[in-house]
Short mmCIF file of C-alpha atoms in Angstrom, two decimals:
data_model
loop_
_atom_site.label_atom_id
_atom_site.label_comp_id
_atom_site.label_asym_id
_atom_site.label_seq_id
_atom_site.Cartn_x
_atom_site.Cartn_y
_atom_site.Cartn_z
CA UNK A 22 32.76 5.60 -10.50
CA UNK A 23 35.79 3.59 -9.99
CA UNK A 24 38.57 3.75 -7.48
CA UNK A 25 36.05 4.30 -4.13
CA UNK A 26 36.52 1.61 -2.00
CA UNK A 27 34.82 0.39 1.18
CA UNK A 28 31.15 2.06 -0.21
CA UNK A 29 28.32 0.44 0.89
CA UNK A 30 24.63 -0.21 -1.31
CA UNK A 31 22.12 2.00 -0.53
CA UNK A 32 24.45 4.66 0.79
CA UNK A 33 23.35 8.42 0.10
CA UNK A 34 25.69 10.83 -2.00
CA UNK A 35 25.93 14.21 -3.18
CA UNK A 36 27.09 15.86 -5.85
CA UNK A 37 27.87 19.22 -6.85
CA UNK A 38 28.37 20.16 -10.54
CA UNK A 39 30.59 23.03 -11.87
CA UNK A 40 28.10 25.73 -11.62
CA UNK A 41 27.33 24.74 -7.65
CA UNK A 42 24.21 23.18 -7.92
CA UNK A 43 23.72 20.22 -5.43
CA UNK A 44 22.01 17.18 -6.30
CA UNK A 45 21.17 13.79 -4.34
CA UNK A 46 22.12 10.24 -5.40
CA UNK A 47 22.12 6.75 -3.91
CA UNK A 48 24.50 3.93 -4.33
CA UNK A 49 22.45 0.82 -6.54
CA UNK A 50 25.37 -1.02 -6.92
CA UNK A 51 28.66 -1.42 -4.76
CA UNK A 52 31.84 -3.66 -6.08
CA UNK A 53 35.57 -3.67 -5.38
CA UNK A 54 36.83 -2.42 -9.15
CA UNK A 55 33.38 0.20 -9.43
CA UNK A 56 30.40 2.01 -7.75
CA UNK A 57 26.98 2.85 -9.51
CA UNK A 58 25.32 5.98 -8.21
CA UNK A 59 22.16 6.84 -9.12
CA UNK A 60 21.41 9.96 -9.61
CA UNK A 61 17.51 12.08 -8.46
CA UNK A 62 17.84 15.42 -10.32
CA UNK A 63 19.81 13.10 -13.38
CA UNK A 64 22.83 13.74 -14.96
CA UNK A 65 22.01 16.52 -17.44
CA UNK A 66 25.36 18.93 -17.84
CA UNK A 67 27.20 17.31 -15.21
CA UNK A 68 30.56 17.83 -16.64
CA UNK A 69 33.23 14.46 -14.98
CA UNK A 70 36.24 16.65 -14.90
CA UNK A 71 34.19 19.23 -12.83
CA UNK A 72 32.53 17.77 -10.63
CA UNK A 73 32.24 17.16 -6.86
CA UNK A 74 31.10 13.78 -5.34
CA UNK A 75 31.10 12.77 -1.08
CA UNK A 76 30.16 10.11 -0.25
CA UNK A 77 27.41 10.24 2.92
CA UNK A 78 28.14 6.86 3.92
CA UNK A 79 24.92 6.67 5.63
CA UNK A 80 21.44 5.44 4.69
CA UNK A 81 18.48 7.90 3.73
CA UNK A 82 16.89 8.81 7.07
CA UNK A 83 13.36 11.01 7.41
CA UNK A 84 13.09 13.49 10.07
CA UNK A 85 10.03 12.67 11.76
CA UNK A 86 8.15 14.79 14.54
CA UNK A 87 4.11 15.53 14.83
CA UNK A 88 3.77 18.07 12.42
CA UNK A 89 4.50 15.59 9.39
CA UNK A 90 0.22 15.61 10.41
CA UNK A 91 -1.51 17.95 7.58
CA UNK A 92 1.95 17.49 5.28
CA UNK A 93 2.73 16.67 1.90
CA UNK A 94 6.15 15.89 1.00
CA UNK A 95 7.47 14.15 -2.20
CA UNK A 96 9.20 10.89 -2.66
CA UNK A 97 12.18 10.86 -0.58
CA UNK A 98 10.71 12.71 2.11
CA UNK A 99 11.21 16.58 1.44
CA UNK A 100 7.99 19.14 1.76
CA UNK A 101 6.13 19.83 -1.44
CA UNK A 102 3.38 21.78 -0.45
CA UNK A 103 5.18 25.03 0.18
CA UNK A 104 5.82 25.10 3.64
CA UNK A 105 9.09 25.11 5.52
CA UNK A 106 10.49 21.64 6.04
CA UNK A 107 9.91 19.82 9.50
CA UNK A 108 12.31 20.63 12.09
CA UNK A 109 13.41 17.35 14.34
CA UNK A 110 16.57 16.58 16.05
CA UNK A 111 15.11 12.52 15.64
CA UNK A 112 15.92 11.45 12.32
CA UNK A 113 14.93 7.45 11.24
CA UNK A 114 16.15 5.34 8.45
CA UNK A 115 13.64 4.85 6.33
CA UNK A 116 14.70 0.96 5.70
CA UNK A 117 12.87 0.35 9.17
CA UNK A 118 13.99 -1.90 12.31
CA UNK A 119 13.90 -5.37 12.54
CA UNK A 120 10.97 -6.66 14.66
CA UNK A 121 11.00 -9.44 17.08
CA UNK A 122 8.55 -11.79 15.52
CA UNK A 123 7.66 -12.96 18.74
CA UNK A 124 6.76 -9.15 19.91
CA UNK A 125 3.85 -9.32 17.44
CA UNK A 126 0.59 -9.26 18.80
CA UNK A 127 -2.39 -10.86 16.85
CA UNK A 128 -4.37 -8.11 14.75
CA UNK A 129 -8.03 -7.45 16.58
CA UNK A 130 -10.85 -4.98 16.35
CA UNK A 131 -12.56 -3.09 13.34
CA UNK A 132 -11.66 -0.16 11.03
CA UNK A 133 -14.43 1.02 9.10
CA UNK A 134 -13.62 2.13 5.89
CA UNK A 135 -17.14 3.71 4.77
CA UNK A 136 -17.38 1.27 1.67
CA UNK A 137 -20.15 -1.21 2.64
CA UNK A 138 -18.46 -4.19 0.72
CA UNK A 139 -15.50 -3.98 2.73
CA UNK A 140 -17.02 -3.02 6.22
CA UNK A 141 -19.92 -5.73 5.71
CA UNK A 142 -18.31 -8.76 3.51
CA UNK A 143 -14.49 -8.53 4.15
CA UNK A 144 -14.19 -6.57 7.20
CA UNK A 145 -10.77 -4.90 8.17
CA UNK A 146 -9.00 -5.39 11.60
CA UNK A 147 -6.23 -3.43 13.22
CA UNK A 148 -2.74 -4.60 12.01
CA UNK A 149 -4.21 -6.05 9.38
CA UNK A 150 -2.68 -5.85 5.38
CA UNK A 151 -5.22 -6.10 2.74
CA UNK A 152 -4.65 -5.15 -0.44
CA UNK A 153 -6.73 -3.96 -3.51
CA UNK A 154 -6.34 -6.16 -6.21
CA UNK A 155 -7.56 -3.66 -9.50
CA UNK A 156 -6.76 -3.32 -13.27
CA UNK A 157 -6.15 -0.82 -15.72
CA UNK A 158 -8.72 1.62 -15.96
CA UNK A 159 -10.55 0.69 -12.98
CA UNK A 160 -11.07 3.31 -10.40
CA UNK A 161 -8.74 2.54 -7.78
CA UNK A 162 -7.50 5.93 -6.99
CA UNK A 163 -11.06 7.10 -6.50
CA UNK A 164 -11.89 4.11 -4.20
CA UNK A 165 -8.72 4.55 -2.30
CA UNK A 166 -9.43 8.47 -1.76
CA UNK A 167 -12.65 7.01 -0.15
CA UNK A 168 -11.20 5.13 2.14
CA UNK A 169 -8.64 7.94 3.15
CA UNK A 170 -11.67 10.49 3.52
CA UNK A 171 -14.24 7.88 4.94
CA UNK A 172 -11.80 5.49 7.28
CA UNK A 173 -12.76 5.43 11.16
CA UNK A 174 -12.92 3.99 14.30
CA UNK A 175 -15.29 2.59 16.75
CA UNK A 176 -15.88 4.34 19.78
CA UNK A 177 -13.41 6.44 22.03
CA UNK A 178 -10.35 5.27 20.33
CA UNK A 179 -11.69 7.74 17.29
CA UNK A 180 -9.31 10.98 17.59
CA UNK A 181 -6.12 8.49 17.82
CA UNK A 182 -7.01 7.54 14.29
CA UNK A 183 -4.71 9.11 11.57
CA UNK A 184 -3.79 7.74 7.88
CA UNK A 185 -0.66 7.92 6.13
CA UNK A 186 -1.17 8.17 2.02
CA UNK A 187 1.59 7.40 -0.39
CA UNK A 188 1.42 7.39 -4.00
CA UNK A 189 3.85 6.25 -6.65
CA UNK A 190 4.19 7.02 -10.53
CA UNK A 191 0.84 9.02 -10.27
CA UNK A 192 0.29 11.37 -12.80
CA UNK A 193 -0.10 15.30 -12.26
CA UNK A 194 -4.04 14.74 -12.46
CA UNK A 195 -3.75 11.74 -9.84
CA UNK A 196 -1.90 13.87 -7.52
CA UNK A 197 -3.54 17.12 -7.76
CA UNK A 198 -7.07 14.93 -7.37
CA UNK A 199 -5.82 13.33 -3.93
CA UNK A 200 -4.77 16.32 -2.26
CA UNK A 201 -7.93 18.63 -3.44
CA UNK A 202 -10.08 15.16 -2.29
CA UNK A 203 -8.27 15.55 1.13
CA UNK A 204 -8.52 19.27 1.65
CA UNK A 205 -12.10 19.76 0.49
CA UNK A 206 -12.80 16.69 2.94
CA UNK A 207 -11.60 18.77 5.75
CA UNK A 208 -8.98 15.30 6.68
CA UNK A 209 -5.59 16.84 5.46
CA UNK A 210 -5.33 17.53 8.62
CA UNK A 211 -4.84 13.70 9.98
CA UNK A 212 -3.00 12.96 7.13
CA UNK A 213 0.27 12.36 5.85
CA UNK A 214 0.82 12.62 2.30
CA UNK A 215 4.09 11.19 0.09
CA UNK A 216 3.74 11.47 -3.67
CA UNK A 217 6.07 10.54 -6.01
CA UNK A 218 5.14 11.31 -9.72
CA UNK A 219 4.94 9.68 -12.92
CA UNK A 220 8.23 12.32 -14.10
CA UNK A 221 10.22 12.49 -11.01
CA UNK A 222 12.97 9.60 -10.61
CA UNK A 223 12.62 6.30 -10.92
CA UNK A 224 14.80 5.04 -7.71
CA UNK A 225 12.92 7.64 -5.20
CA UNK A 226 10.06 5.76 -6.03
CA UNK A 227 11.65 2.74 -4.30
CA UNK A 228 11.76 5.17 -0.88
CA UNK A 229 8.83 6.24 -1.19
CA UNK A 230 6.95 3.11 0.60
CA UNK A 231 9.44 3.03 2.92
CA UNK A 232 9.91 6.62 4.09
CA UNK A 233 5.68 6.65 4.73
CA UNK A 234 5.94 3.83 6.40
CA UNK A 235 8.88 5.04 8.57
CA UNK A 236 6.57 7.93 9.54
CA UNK A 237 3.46 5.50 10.39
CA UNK A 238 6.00 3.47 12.77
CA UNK A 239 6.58 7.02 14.66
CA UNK A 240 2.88 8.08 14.99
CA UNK A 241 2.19 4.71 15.92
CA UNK A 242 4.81 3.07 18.05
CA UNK A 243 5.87 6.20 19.74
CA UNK A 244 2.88 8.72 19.37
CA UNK A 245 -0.09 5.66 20.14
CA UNK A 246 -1.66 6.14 17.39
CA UNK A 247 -4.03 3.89 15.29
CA UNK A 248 -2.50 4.75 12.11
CA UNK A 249 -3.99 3.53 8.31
CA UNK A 250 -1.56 2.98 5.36
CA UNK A 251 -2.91 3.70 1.85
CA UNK A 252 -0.38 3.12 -0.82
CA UNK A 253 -0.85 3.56 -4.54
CA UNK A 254 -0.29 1.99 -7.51
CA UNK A 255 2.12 -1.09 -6.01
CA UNK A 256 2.84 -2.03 -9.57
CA UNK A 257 4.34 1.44 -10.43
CA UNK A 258 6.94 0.61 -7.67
CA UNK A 259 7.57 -2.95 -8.71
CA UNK A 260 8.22 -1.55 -12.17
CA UNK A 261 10.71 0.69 -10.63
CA UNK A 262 12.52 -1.81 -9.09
CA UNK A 263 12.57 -4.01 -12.01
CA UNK A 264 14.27 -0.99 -14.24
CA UNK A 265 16.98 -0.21 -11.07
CA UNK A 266 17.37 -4.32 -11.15
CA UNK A 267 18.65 -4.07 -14.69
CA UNK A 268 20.66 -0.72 -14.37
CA UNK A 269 22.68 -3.32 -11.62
CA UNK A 270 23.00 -6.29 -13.99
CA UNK A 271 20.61 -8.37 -11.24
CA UNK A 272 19.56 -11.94 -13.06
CA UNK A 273 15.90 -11.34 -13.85
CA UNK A 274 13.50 -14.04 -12.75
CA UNK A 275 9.38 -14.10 -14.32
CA UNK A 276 8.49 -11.55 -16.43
CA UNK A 277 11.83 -9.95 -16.29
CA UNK A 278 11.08 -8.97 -12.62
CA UNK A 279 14.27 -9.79 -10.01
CA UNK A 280 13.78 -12.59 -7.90
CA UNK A 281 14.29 -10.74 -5.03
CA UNK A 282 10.86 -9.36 -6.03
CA UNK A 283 9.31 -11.50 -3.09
CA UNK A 284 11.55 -10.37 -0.36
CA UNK A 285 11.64 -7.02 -1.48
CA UNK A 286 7.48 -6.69 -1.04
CA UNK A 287 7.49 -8.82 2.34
CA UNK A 288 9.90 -6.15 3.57
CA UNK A 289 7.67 -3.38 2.62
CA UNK A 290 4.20 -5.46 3.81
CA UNK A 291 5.64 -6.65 6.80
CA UNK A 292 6.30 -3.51 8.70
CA UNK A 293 2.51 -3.52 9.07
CA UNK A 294 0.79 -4.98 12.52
CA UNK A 295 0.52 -4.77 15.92
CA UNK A 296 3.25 -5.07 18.63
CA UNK A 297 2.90 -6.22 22.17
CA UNK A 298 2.23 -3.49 25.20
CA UNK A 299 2.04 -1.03 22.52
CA UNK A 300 -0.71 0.73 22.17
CA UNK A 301 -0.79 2.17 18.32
CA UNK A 302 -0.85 -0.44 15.61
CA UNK A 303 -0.24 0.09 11.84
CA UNK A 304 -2.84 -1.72 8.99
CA UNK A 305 -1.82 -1.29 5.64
CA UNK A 306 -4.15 -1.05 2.45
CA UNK A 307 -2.19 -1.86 -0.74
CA UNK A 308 -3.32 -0.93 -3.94
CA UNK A 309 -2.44 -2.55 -7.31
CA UNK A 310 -2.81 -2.64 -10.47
CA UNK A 311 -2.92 -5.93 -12.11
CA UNK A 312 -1.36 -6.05 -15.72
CA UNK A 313 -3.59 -7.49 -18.42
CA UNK A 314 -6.29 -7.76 -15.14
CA UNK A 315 -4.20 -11.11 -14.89
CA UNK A 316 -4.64 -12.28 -11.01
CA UNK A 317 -1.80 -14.75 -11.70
CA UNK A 318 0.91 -12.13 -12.82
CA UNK A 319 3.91 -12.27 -9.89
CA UNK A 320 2.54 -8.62 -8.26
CA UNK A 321 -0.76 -9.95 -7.28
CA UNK A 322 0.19 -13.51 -6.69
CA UNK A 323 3.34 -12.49 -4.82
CA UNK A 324 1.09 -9.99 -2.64
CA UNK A 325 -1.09 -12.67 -2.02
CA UNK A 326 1.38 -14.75 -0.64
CA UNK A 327 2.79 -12.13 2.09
CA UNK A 328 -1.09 -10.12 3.19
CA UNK A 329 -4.29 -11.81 4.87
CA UNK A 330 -6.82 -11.50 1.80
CA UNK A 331 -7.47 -9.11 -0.84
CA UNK A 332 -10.30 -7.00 -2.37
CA UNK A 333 -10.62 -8.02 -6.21
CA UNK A 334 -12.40 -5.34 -8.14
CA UNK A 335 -14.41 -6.27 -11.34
CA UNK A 336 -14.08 -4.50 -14.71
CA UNK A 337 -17.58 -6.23 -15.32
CA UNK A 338 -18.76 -4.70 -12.25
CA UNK A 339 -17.59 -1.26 -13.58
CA UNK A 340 -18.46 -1.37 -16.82
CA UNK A 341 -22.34 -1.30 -15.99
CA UNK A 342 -21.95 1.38 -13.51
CA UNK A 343 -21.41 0.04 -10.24
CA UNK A 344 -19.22 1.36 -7.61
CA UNK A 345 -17.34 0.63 -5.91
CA UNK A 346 -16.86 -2.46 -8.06
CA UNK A 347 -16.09 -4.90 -5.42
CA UNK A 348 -16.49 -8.36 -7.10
CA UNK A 349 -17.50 -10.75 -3.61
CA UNK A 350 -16.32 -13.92 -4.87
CA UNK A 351 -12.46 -13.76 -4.93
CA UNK A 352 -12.18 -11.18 -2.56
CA UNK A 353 -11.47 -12.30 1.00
CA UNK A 354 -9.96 -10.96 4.33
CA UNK A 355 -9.18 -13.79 6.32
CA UNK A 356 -9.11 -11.74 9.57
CA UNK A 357 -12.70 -10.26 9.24
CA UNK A 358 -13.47 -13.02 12.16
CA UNK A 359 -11.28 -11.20 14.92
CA UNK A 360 -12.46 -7.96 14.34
CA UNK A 361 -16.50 -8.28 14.33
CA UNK A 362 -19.38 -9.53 16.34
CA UNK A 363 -20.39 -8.84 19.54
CA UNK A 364 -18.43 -5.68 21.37
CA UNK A 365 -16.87 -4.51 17.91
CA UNK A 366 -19.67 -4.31 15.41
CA UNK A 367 -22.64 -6.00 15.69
CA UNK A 368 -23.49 -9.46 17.12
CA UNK A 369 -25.11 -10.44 13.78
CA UNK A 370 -22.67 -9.28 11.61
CA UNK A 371 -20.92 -12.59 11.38
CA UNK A 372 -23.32 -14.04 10.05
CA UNK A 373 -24.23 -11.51 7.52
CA UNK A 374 -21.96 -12.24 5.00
CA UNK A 375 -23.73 -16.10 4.88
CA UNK A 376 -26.92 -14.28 4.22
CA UNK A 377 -25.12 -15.15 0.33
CA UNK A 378 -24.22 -18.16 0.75
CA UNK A 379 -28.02 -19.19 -0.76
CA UNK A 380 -27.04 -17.90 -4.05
CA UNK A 381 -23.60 -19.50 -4.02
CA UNK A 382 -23.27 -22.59 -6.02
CA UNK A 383 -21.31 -24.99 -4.01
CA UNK A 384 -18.40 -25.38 -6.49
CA UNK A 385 -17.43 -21.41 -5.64
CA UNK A 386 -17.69 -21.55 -2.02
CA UNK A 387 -13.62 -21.47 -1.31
CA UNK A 388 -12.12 -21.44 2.81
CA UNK A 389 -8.58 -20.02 3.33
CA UNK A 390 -7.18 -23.31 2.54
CA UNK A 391 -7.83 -23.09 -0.90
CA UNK A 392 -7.73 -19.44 -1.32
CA UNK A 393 -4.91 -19.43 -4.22
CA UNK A 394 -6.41 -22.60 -6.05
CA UNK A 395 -10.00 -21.09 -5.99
CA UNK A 396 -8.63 -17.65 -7.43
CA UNK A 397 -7.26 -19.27 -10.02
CA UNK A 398 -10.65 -21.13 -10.94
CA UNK A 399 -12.33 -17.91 -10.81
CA UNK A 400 -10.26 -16.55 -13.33
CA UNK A 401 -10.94 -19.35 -16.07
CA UNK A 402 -14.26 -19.48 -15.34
CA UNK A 403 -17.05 -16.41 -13.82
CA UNK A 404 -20.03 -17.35 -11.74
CA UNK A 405 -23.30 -17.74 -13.46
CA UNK A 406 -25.27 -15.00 -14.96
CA UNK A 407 -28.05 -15.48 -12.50
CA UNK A 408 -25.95 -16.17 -9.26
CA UNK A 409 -24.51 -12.62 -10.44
CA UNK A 410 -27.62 -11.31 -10.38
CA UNK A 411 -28.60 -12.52 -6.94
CA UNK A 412 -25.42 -11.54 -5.50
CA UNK A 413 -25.88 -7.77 -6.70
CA UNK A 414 -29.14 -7.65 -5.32
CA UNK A 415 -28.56 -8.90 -1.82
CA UNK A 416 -25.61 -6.68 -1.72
CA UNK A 417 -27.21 -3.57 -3.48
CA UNK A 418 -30.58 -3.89 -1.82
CA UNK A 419 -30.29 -3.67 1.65
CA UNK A 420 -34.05 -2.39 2.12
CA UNK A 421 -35.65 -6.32 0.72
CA UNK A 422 -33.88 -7.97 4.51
CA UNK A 423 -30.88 -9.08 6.11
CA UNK A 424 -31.51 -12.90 4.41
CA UNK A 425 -32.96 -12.25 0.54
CA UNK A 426 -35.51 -14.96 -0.55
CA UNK A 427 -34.87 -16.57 -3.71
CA UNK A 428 -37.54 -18.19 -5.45
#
């Protein structure tokens, strides 16, 4: 559109066509001689000469209140389940507000996620962001259902625990699988669900992440609570931005993706923690799949860059049957020391995960440090057969003792 001065990126619109229908849009791109509007219902039969356009000049805000608990709403925020919409007078921009850095207190204690290679090897803490690192293929979605269903915590904090899901690109099968997972669980009701699918459009998949994570700042900043953050697939909304990044004219960087690719994630990854003399906290789970299972592709390398470990899982792993496929060599949370031992899980449990470290060659034992170099080696080149074999049965066979014996 040309002639509309003074709009601003990421403004909302709205449009009403010749026969009265209403639709939504957002403003990608903003310059003095033209503005690009994208459109969420598209443009089909919108005639120029007939039609109406205002201009919100306001961000996308989510109206956020305790019932959102036991919802499911789409994309940009609006119910999809068949109930009325949420009624609240406090409406938040879903682009989040800046955080003192220096508010920030350090993530502590445990959240048990019900999948003993997480809990046991690469425990999760409060305020913590640990992604999934996964592949094509692989079951992710099933393995982050778990979590959703199986997630906890420790002691009387328990009924302040609630998760907020959000999945992007998913397919009608995907979708229809997560909320029948949740309801048959009997957890809908601690849940809130955003799901954008596969056919719906592309930029409301780039609100999606950030209107569920608006709602996880209410429940936990103003309503206390402990509050998880599942999202699915983070490569489905990287895609999306890449195609918006085009429809701008944006210089692409690697693999075609902008180069504000890195900001644009630390924006979404950083909303996650814990602040000072507050008592809820927010820990985010990201899940990803990695293209061509290539750990060195800018999604997973970027991620790794911004969160405090990841969770690799194994096609090798899955191909012989074992879930969840948790390969223990690259994965890593390098907050699991914070949030076990004595008073949070058990006093041995630190040393549990050493109870390995026997069946480790010395060449794959990687600290922090070296976290990014190591991943790389463990691409080129897999453990050996046997040390495989070792590793599956002191994880697999808890029954032969907390240290194995290896002849």
């Amino acid at each position: 559109m040309a002639g509309v001065p003074g709009v601003a990126a990421g403004s909302r619109v709205q449009l009403r066509d010749h026969a009265g229908r209403v639709r939504s849009g957002l403003v990608i791109r903003s310059a003095n001689d033209a503005v690009l509007v994208e459109v969420f219902e598209g443009t089909d039969a919108l005639d120029l000469e007939r039609t109406w356009v205002r201009f919100l000049e306001e961000p996308y805000k989510l109206p956020v209140s305790r019932d959102m608990l036991g919802r499911v709403f789409n994309g940009s925020g609006r119910p999809c389940d068949g109930r009325p919409p949420v009624i609240s007078a406090d409406r938040r921009d879903i682009n989040g507000e800046p955080l003192n850095p220096a508010a920030r207190a350090y993530p502590r204690e445990f959240i048990q996620t019900g999948i003993s290679a997480i809990d046991g090897m690469n425990s999760l803490t409060r305020g913590q962001k640990l992604p999934i690192f996964s592949g094509g293929g692989l079951p992710h979605n099933r393995v982050a259902a778990q979590i959703v269903r199986q997630a906890k915590l420790l002691g009387e904090e328990a009924a302040e625990f609630v998760v907020v899901f959000a999945a992007f690109g998913a397919s009608h099968a995907d979708a229809r699988f997560f909320q029948e997972s949740f309801e048959e669980s009997g957890v809908l009701n601690k849940v809130v669900m955003f799901l954008n699918l596969a056919d719906e459009p592309v930029i409301e998949r780039l609100l999606t992440p950030r209107a569920a994570l608006t709602a996880a700042e209410y429940l936990a900043f103003d309503l206390d609570y402990h509050v998880l953050v599942v999202m699915t697939d983070m490569t489905a909304y990287a895609e999306a931005l890449r195609e918006v990044a085009v429809l701008r004219g944006d210089v692409p960087a690697r693999k075609g993706y902008p180069g504000y690719l890195y900001s644009d994630l630390a924006e979404i990854y950083e909303r996650a923690g814990r602040i000072k003399n507050r008592r809820g906290s927010i820990t985010m789970i990201p899940v990803l799949s990695m293209p061509s299972d290539d750990i060195t592709h800018p999604i997973p390398d970027l991620t790794g860059y911004i969160t405090e470990g990841q969770i690799v899982l194994g096609r090798e792993l899955s191909n012989q049957g074992v879930y969840p496929p948790v390969t223990v060599l690259p994965s890593l949370s390098r907050l699991m020391k914070d949030g076990i031992g004595k008073n949070f899980t058990r006093e041995d449990h630190p040393t549990s995960p050493a109870s390995c470290s026997p069946a480790t060659p010395r060449r794959w034992k990687c600290g922090a440090g070296r976290h990014h170099r190591c991943r790389r080696t463990l691409r080129r080149r897999s453990p050996h057969p046997g040390v495989r074999r070792r590793l599956r049965a002191a994880l697999h066979q808890p029954g032969r003792g907390r240290r194995p014996q290896y002849p």
